[in-house]
Tab-separated table of C-alpha atoms in Angstrom:
chain	number	residue	atom	x	y	z
A	1	MET	CA	25.619	-5.928	8.476
A	2	ASP	CA	23.098	-4.206	10.772
A	3	PHE	CA	19.845	-5.628	9.668
A	4	ILE	CA	18.927	-9.369	8.736
A	5	PHE	CA	15.484	-8.781	7.418
A	6	PRO	CA	14.076	-8.478	4.715
A	7	LEU	CA	16.451	-11.218	3.467
A	8	PHE	CA	16.055	-10.333	-0.282
A	9	THR	CA	16.409	-6.592	-0.004
A	10	THR	CA	19.288	-6.759	2.426
A	11	GLY	CA	20.999	-9.110	-0.205
A	12	MET	CA	20.891	-12.343	1.677
A	13	PHE	CA	19.845	-14.191	-1.400
A	14	ASP	CA	19.628	-13.773	-5.141
A	15	ASN	CA	16.664	-13.180	-7.631
A	16	SER	CA	16.193	-16.838	-8.666
A	17	VAL	CA	15.903	-18.058	-4.997
A	18	ASN	CA	13.519	-15.067	-4.285
A	19	LEU	CA	11.284	-16.115	-7.315
A	20	PHE	CA	11.158	-19.763	-5.979
A	21	MET	CA	10.181	-18.536	-2.543
A	22	GLY	CA	7.524	-16.388	-4.308
A	23	LEU	CA	6.003	-19.580	-5.688
A	24	LEU	CA	5.953	-21.303	-2.312
A	25	ILE	CA	4.594	-17.980	-0.715
A	26	GLY	CA	1.835	-17.994	-3.336
A	27	VAL	CA	0.821	-21.559	-2.615
A	28	MET	CA	0.577	-20.826	1.098
A	29	PHE	CA	-1.682	-17.700	0.436
A	30	GLY	CA	-3.794	-19.472	-2.051
A	31	PHE	CA	-4.335	-22.243	0.535
A	32	ILE	CA	-5.201	-19.781	3.481
A	33	LEU	CA	-7.521	-17.693	1.184
A	34	GLU	CA	-9.380	-20.947	0.191
A	35	ARG	CA	-9.685	-22.002	3.857
A	36	ALA	CA	-10.837	-18.693	5.016
A	37	GLY	CA	-13.579	-18.757	2.581
A	38	PHE	CA	-12.346	-16.010	0.224
A	39	ALA	CA	-12.675	-18.221	-2.863
A	40	THR	CA	-16.318	-17.417	-3.519
A	41	SER	CA	-18.154	-14.164	-4.425
A	42	ALA	CA	-20.820	-15.370	-2.035
A	43	HIS	CA	-18.639	-14.382	0.870
A	44	ILE	CA	-17.142	-11.217	-0.513
A	45	ALA	CA	-20.266	-9.332	-1.991
A	46	PRO	CA	-22.500	-9.584	1.011
A	47	ILE	CA	-20.063	-7.411	2.963
A	48	PHE	CA	-21.523	-4.420	1.159
A	49	TYR	CA	-24.874	-5.188	2.786
A	50	PHE	CA	-23.294	-6.241	6.139
A	51	ARG	CA	-24.934	-9.601	5.821
A	52	ASN	CA	-21.754	-11.550	6.188
A	53	VAL	CA	-18.616	-9.787	7.684
A	54	MET	CA	-16.516	-12.704	7.832
A	55	VAL	CA	-14.142	-11.035	5.225
A	56	ALA	CA	-13.704	-7.998	7.511
A	57	LYS	CA	-12.932	-10.160	10.457
A	58	VAL	CA	-10.262	-11.873	8.492
A	59	MET	CA	-8.749	-8.751	7.021
A	60	VAL	CA	-8.689	-6.869	10.426
A	61	SER	CA	-7.108	-9.761	12.265
A	62	ALA	CA	-4.462	-10.224	9.553
A	63	ILE	CA	-3.584	-6.415	9.582
A	64	VAL	CA	-3.411	-6.396	13.479
A	65	THR	CA	-1.170	-9.581	13.500
A	66	THR	CA	1.303	-8.388	10.689
A	67	SER	CA	1.490	-4.779	11.984
A	68	THR	CA	2.241	-6.081	15.559
A	69	LEU	CA	5.050	-8.303	14.170
A	70	ILE	CA	6.387	-5.605	11.959
A	71	MET	CA	6.404	-3.069	14.846
A	72	LEU	CA	8.205	-5.578	17.197
A	73	GLY	CA	10.695	-6.539	14.518
A	74	VAL	CA	11.599	-2.940	13.897
A	75	LEU	CA	11.850	-1.989	17.572
A	76	PHE	CA	14.086	-4.918	18.481
A	77	GLY	CA	16.293	-3.977	15.339
A	78	TYR	CA	15.705	-7.074	13.271
A	79	ILE	CA	13.882	-5.286	10.407
A	80	ASP	CA	15.031	-2.257	8.337
A	81	TYR	CA	11.899	-0.497	8.084
A	82	SER	CA	13.163	1.734	5.200
A	83	LYS	CA	13.542	-1.314	3.069
A	84	LEU	CA	9.990	-2.711	3.438
A	85	PHE	CA	8.098	-2.099	0.197
A	86	PHE	CA	4.733	-0.418	0.155
A	87	PRO	CA	3.377	1.912	-2.397
A	88	ASN	CA	3.569	5.770	-2.273
A	89	THR	CA	0.508	7.630	-1.251
A	90	TYR	CA	-1.155	9.560	-4.133
A	91	LEU	CA	-3.966	11.279	-2.299
A	92	LEU	CA	-6.508	12.178	-5.122
A	93	PRO	CA	-5.842	9.151	-7.500
A	94	TYR	CA	-6.358	6.884	-4.337
A	95	LEU	CA	-9.660	8.573	-3.555
A	96	ILE	CA	-11.036	8.355	-7.015
A	97	GLY	CA	-9.240	4.961	-7.904
A	98	GLY	CA	-10.464	3.359	-4.655
A	99	ALA	CA	-14.063	4.443	-5.265
A	100	ILE	CA	-13.999	2.754	-8.790
A	101	PHE	CA	-12.385	-0.252	-7.271
A	102	GLY	CA	-15.079	-0.570	-4.561
A	103	ILE	CA	-17.934	-0.215	-7.284
A	104	GLY	CA	-16.185	-2.856	-9.347
A	105	MET	CA	-16.063	-5.082	-6.315
A	106	VAL	CA	-19.803	-4.901	-5.382
A	107	MET	CA	-20.650	-5.351	-9.000
A	108	SER	CA	-18.438	-8.392	-9.594
A	109	GLY	CA	-18.209	-9.878	-6.120
A	110	TRP	CA	-14.359	-10.292	-6.612
A	111	CYS	CA	-10.984	-8.614	-6.245
A	112	PRO	CA	-7.910	-9.819	-8.037
A	113	GLY	CA	-6.388	-12.209	-5.404
A	114	THR	CA	-9.643	-13.794	-4.420
A	115	ALA	CA	-10.543	-14.216	-8.004
A	116	VAL	CA	-7.417	-16.226	-8.724
A	117	ALA	CA	-8.199	-18.551	-5.844
A	118	GLY	CA	-11.940	-18.499	-7.052
A	119	VAL	CA	-10.925	-19.694	-10.566
A	120	ALA	CA	-8.773	-22.556	-8.921
A	121	THR	CA	-11.989	-23.722	-7.194
A	122	GLY	CA	-14.153	-23.798	-10.220
A	123	LYS	CA	-15.948	-20.370	-10.043
A	124	ILE	CA	-17.119	-19.369	-13.442
A	125	ASP	CA	-17.825	-15.681	-12.318
A	126	ALA	CA	-14.062	-15.567	-11.187
A	127	LEU	CA	-12.997	-16.607	-14.481
A	128	ILE	CA	-15.209	-14.106	-16.290
A	129	PHE	CA	-14.003	-11.332	-13.788
A	130	ILE	CA	-10.280	-12.197	-14.655
A	131	LEU	CA	-11.164	-11.797	-18.473
A	132	GLY	CA	-12.919	-8.407	-17.759
A	133	ALA	CA	-9.849	-7.371	-15.713
A	134	MET	CA	-7.500	-8.214	-18.587
A	135	ALA	CA	-9.679	-6.109	-20.825
A	136	GLY	CA	-9.643	-3.482	-18.283
A	137	MET	CA	-5.719	-3.425	-18.082
A	138	TYR	CA	-5.544	-3.297	-21.996
A	139	PHE	CA	-7.948	-0.370	-21.922
A	140	TYR	CA	-5.680	1.351	-19.194
A	141	PHE	CA	-2.600	0.955	-21.250
A	142	GLY	CA	-4.382	2.729	-24.034
A	143	ILE	CA	-5.634	5.621	-22.069
A	144	TYR	CA	-2.606	6.105	-19.864
A	145	ASP	CA	-1.098	8.973	-21.677
A	146	SER	CA	-4.167	11.022	-21.318
A	147	ILE	CA	-4.581	10.487	-17.560
A	148	ALA	CA	-0.926	10.307	-16.462
A	149	ASP	CA	-0.935	13.776	-15.066
A	150	PHE	CA	-3.827	13.011	-12.794
A	151	VAL	CA	-2.580	9.526	-11.810
A	152	ASN	CA	0.725	10.891	-10.741
A	153	SER	CA	-0.662	13.926	-8.962
A	154	THR	CA	-0.773	14.591	-5.206
A	155	ASN	CA	2.124	12.342	-4.602
A	156	LEU	CA	3.266	12.226	-0.825
A	157	GLY	CA	5.913	9.402	-1.182
A	158	LYS	CA	6.040	6.609	1.102
A	159	PHE	CA	3.752	8.355	3.589
A	160	THR	CA	3.322	6.730	6.957
A	161	ILE	CA	0.748	7.298	9.624
A	162	ALA	CA	3.415	8.723	12.057
A	163	GLN	CA	4.394	11.129	9.408
A	164	ALA	CA	0.790	12.330	8.891
A	165	LEU	CA	0.574	13.092	12.561
A	166	GLY	CA	3.692	15.064	12.648
A	167	PHE	CA	6.125	12.391	14.066
A	168	GLU	CA	9.203	10.950	12.445
A	169	LYS	CA	8.355	8.861	9.312
A	170	ASP	CA	9.792	5.667	11.029
A	171	ASN	CA	8.118	6.085	14.463
A	172	VAL	CA	6.477	2.706	14.350
A	173	LYS	CA	5.130	3.029	17.873
A	174	VAL	CA	2.867	5.857	16.842
A	175	SER	CA	1.944	4.268	13.527
A	176	TYR	CA	1.099	1.065	15.208
A	177	LEU	CA	-1.111	2.564	17.910
A	178	VAL	CA	-3.237	4.551	15.355
A	179	THR	CA	-3.300	1.157	13.198
A	180	LEU	CA	-4.811	-0.689	16.201
A	181	ILE	CA	-7.260	2.003	16.937
A	182	ALA	CA	-8.465	2.166	13.295
A	183	SER	CA	-8.433	-1.640	12.900
A	184	PHE	CA	-10.538	-2.339	15.925
A	185	GLY	CA	-12.768	0.799	15.120
A	186	LEU	CA	-13.506	-0.650	11.678
A	187	LEU	CA	-14.254	-4.128	13.014
A	188	PHE	CA	-16.531	-2.744	15.752
A	189	PHE	CA	-18.317	-0.752	13.125
A	190	MET	CA	-18.817	-3.726	10.958
A	191	LEU	CA	-20.101	-5.900	13.781
A	192	ILE	CA	-22.575	-3.318	14.859
A	193	MET	CA	-23.848	-2.911	11.202
A	194	HIS	CA	-24.048	-6.668	10.922
A	195	LYS	CA	-26.276	-6.729	13.928
A	196	VAL	CA	-28.412	-4.035	12.604
A	197	ALA	CA	-28.724	-5.704	9.184
A	198	LYS	CA	-29.644	-9.049	10.820
A	199	ASN	CA	-32.333	-7.434	12.974
A	200	LYS	CA	-33.923	-5.934	9.925
A	201	GLY	CA	-33.917	-9.242	8.122
A	202	ASP	CA	-35.629	-10.857	10.985
A	203	GLU	CA	-38.592	-8.491	10.888
B	1	MET	CA	-26.037	-21.844	2.402
B	2	LYS	CA	-23.511	-22.089	5.294
B	3	ASP	CA	-20.330	-24.284	4.957
B	4	ASN	CA	-19.032	-24.890	8.360
B	5	ASN	CA	-15.740	-26.423	7.317
B	6	TYR	CA	-14.024	-23.029	6.904
B	7	LEU	CA	-11.609	-21.770	9.365
B	8	ASN	CA	-12.674	-19.448	12.127
B	9	PRO	CA	-12.230	-15.932	10.607
B	10	TYR	CA	-10.089	-14.632	13.524
B	11	VAL	CA	-7.854	-17.747	13.317
B	12	ALA	CA	-7.683	-17.376	9.600
B	13	GLY	CA	-6.767	-13.711	9.852
B	14	VAL	CA	-3.882	-14.487	12.347
B	15	ILE	CA	-2.534	-17.298	10.072
B	16	LEU	CA	-2.814	-14.912	6.997
B	17	GLY	CA	-1.050	-12.284	9.061
B	18	ILE	CA	1.867	-14.503	10.123
B	19	ALA	CA	2.222	-15.685	6.467
B	20	LEU	CA	2.129	-11.902	5.289
B	21	PHE	CA	4.884	-11.086	7.933
B	22	VAL	CA	7.059	-14.252	6.826
B	23	THR	CA	6.708	-12.671	3.211
B	24	PHE	CA	7.838	-9.391	4.283
B	25	LEU	CA	10.841	-10.923	6.017
B	26	ILE	CA	11.792	-12.890	2.953
B	27	ALA	CA	10.867	-10.716	-0.006
B	28	GLY	CA	10.599	-7.286	1.509
B	29	GLN	CA	7.272	-6.757	0.101
B	30	GLY	CA	3.902	-8.367	0.920
B	31	MET	CA	1.222	-10.131	-1.129
B	32	GLY	CA	0.280	-8.903	-4.697
B	33	ALA	CA	-2.322	-9.741	-7.181
B	34	SER	CA	-3.478	-7.121	-9.619
B	35	GLY	CA	0.170	-6.464	-10.750
B	36	ALA	CA	0.176	-10.048	-12.119
B	37	ILE	CA	-2.989	-9.497	-14.111
B	38	ALA	CA	-1.607	-6.305	-15.579
B	39	ARG	CA	1.804	-7.980	-16.521
B	40	SER	CA	0.049	-11.011	-18.059
B	41	THR	CA	-2.084	-8.699	-20.220
B	42	ALA	CA	0.862	-6.844	-21.253
B	43	GLN	CA	2.696	-10.103	-22.331
B	44	ILE	CA	-0.260	-11.435	-24.160
B	45	ALA	CA	-0.587	-8.314	-26.086
B	46	TYR	CA	3.072	-8.264	-26.837
B	47	ASN	CA	2.910	-11.807	-28.269
B	48	ILE	CA	0.047	-10.813	-30.554
B	49	ASP	CA	1.560	-7.313	-31.526
B	50	PRO	CA	5.055	-6.275	-30.177
B	51	GLU	CA	4.001	-2.649	-30.773
B	52	ILE	CA	2.719	-2.657	-27.286
B	53	ALA	CA	6.271	-2.378	-25.983
B	54	LYS	CA	6.106	1.319	-27.123
B	55	ASN	CA	3.069	1.940	-24.897
B	56	ALA	CA	4.188	4.282	-22.106
B	57	TYR	CA	2.541	1.963	-19.263
B	58	ALA	CA	2.898	-1.476	-20.625
B	59	GLY	CA	6.406	-0.771	-21.940
B	60	LYS	CA	7.818	-0.696	-18.492
B	61	TYR	CA	6.673	-4.336	-17.904
B	62	LEU	CA	8.262	-5.439	-21.233
B	63	HIS	CA	11.607	-3.565	-21.545
B	64	SER	CA	13.495	-6.089	-19.230
B	65	GLY	CA	12.271	-9.080	-21.235
B	66	ASN	CA	9.380	-11.399	-20.572
B	67	ALA	CA	6.812	-9.496	-18.261
B	68	LEU	CA	5.931	-12.714	-16.549
B	69	ILE	CA	9.354	-13.320	-14.926
B	70	ASN	CA	8.504	-11.385	-11.875
B	71	TRP	CA	7.906	-12.126	-8.211
B	72	THR	CA	4.151	-11.097	-8.134
B	73	VAL	CA	3.368	-13.259	-11.194
B	74	ILE	CA	5.026	-16.299	-9.902
B	75	GLU	CA	3.423	-15.657	-6.401
B	76	VAL	CA	-0.064	-15.369	-8.080
B	77	LEU	CA	0.564	-18.637	-9.849
B	78	GLY	CA	1.217	-20.009	-6.474
B	79	ILE	CA	-2.166	-18.716	-5.166
B	80	PHE	CA	-3.844	-20.690	-8.024
B	81	ILE	CA	-2.046	-23.856	-7.050
B	82	GLY	CA	-2.793	-23.331	-3.357
B	83	GLY	CA	-6.402	-22.468	-3.818
B	84	LEU	CA	-6.862	-25.559	-5.937
B	85	ILE	CA	-5.157	-27.959	-3.379
B	86	SER	CA	-7.175	-26.581	-0.536
B	87	ALA	CA	-10.453	-26.813	-2.368
B	88	LEU	CA	-9.732	-30.415	-3.430
B	89	LEU	CA	-8.772	-31.542	0.030
B	90	ALA	CA	-11.850	-29.933	1.355
B	91	GLY	CA	-14.097	-31.245	-1.497
B	92	ARG	CA	-15.141	-27.714	-2.403
B	93	PHE	CA	-14.006	-27.741	-6.078
B	94	LYS	CA	-17.369	-27.282	-8.025
B	95	LEU	CA	-18.036	-25.430	-11.265
B	96	GLU	CA	-20.606	-22.697	-10.478
B	97	LEU	CA	-21.767	-19.235	-11.266
B	98	THR	CA	-22.521	-17.621	-7.969
B	99	ARG	CA	-25.692	-15.272	-7.945
B	100	ALA	CA	-29.057	-14.989	-6.345
B	101	ASN	CA	-31.661	-17.774	-7.108
B	102	GLY	CA	-33.263	-17.078	-10.360
B	103	TYR	CA	-30.953	-14.058	-11.373
B	104	PRO	CA	-30.315	-14.064	-15.136
B	105	VAL	CA	-27.049	-15.519	-16.049
B	106	ILE	CA	-26.414	-13.032	-18.790
B	107	LYS	CA	-26.648	-10.115	-16.367
B	108	ARG	CA	-24.370	-11.975	-13.874
B	109	VAL	CA	-21.923	-12.570	-16.546
B	110	ALA	CA	-21.980	-9.022	-17.730
B	111	PHE	CA	-21.471	-7.516	-14.206
B	112	ALA	CA	-18.707	-9.963	-13.392
B	113	PHE	CA	-16.853	-8.907	-16.717
B	114	LEU	CA	-17.632	-5.078	-16.320
B	115	GLY	CA	-16.845	-5.139	-12.630
B	116	GLY	CA	-13.414	-6.716	-13.401
B	117	PHE	CA	-12.913	-4.184	-16.164
B	118	ILE	CA	-13.300	-1.090	-14.076
B	119	LEU	CA	-11.760	-2.544	-10.848
B	120	ALA	CA	-8.642	-3.699	-12.866
B	121	ALA	CA	-8.070	-0.236	-14.390
B	122	ALA	CA	-8.723	1.302	-10.952
B	123	THR	CA	-5.762	-0.883	-9.565
B	124	ARG	CA	-3.274	0.830	-11.877
B	125	ILE	CA	-4.520	4.310	-10.652
B	126	THR	CA	-4.128	3.093	-6.953
B	127	ARG	CA	-0.921	1.081	-7.387
B	128	GLY	CA	-2.501	-2.086	-5.926
B	129	CYS	CA	-5.626	-3.826	-4.814
B	130	THR	CA	-6.948	-5.521	-1.751
B	131	SER	CA	-3.601	-7.339	-1.405
B	132	GLY	CA	-0.909	-4.878	-2.178
B	133	GLN	CA	-2.741	-1.854	-0.766
B	134	ALA	CA	-5.360	-2.978	1.898
B	135	LEU	CA	-3.283	-5.833	3.521
B	136	ASP	CA	0.444	-5.021	2.842
B	137	GLY	CA	0.234	-1.220	3.021
B	138	ALA	CA	-2.036	-1.065	6.032
B	139	SER	CA	0.180	-3.574	7.875
B	140	ALA	CA	3.295	-1.370	7.066
B	141	PHE	CA	1.566	1.859	8.297
B	142	SER	CA	0.844	3.493	4.842
B	143	VAL	CA	-1.606	6.300	5.038
B	144	GLY	CA	-2.551	5.740	1.294
B	145	SER	CA	-3.714	2.198	2.055
B	146	TRP	CA	-6.354	3.381	4.487
B	147	ILE	CA	-7.476	5.961	1.964
B	148	PHE	CA	-7.806	3.273	-0.570
B	149	MET	CA	-9.720	1.047	1.701
B	150	LEU	CA	-12.041	3.563	3.004
B	151	ALA	CA	-12.788	5.044	-0.470
B	152	ALA	CA	-13.298	1.399	-1.754
B	153	PHE	CA	-15.592	0.279	0.893
B	154	GLY	CA	-17.518	3.619	1.073
B	155	ALA	CA	-18.277	3.661	-2.683
B	156	GLY	CA	-19.137	0.053	-2.754
B	157	PHE	CA	-21.461	0.590	0.185
B	158	PHE	CA	-22.806	3.709	-1.489
B	159	VAL	CA	-23.886	1.860	-4.807
B	160	ALA	CA	-24.674	-1.493	-3.320
B	161	PHE	CA	-28.338	-0.992	-3.747
B	162	LEU	CA	-27.935	-1.131	-7.520
B	163	PHE	CA	-26.691	-4.739	-7.352
B	164	LYS	CA	-29.210	-5.896	-4.552
B	165	LYS	CA	-30.941	-8.438	-6.778
B	166	GLN	CA	-27.793	-10.000	-7.962
B	167	TRP	CA	-26.866	-10.868	-4.414
B	168	LYS	CA	-30.259	-11.541	-2.821
B	169	GLY	CA	-30.007	-14.307	-0.404
B	170	VAL	CA	-26.447	-14.935	-1.149
B	171	GLU	CA	-24.081	-15.234	1.901
């Protein structure tokens, strides 16, 4: 056995243990999301007006933390990078789907994970959002056949940042460096826009 | 209205990041959310009319038995429980419909529903949402996750002026 982690995909434990761990992991996520202030649309929607950039601060710190640990785990040989799950890159579907997602987010003030935590804390708009989301899923099942060609187009596979820059797919050093630059760039942009929005509001 | 009992956002981010890393170590995948809503919808539709199992998309959730016996579904059940525990401990559990002062309830309800509707369908096109794509994918160096994030934020920012009244003074 060369790699220890991930425990489940390297066969360290079976499916029922993995499901139970999933419940514990979910409880941990729900708790953290609520503590971070993600369980209200009042903290999510204002990001599109740069009034409250707290959500961006949390997201960027989380991405930087996780990617640092993944990079170190892979470099020291504890993690089998090829066994980490992340979705394939479908270029055009992600551009179009991502844009629809963003419009839905500013319209509703929620995304799926935060809405589940929101329902748990009594937010009525979160409950309505989830009902709308279920209707939307059902609608998608119905139209899937007619849009399947588009949805499965421009598939680049598990496409990593290093690969996009012409390096080996599993060159986590290059991927990590670019992730750091992109993350801090995004945070810097948000903080500046927040300052601009605040000054406008003071006038 | 500011509630100062929340964690410092950078501290919260680091804790969330460590939790996400532990999840990767254990399960080999990160946090998910939209997949659980899709599976629940498929299972409810199946209980009403089993014909849905023939559907090209919903069918893949149903062919190995109950669509709800799945890691992401169980994990999302945990998110609900964890959110509830945290809110109760912090005294933040409260029934409310978040919107700008005086904004019509019917419009807020309509936008919450319609926003959820289009966003959910979009997550099937993008194979994930803010959890599975933005957080997990970006942390594991996926290019698609950044495309998703920038497209979502860019479009949201572009149309934000349409919903300005709904969120006026909300922060």
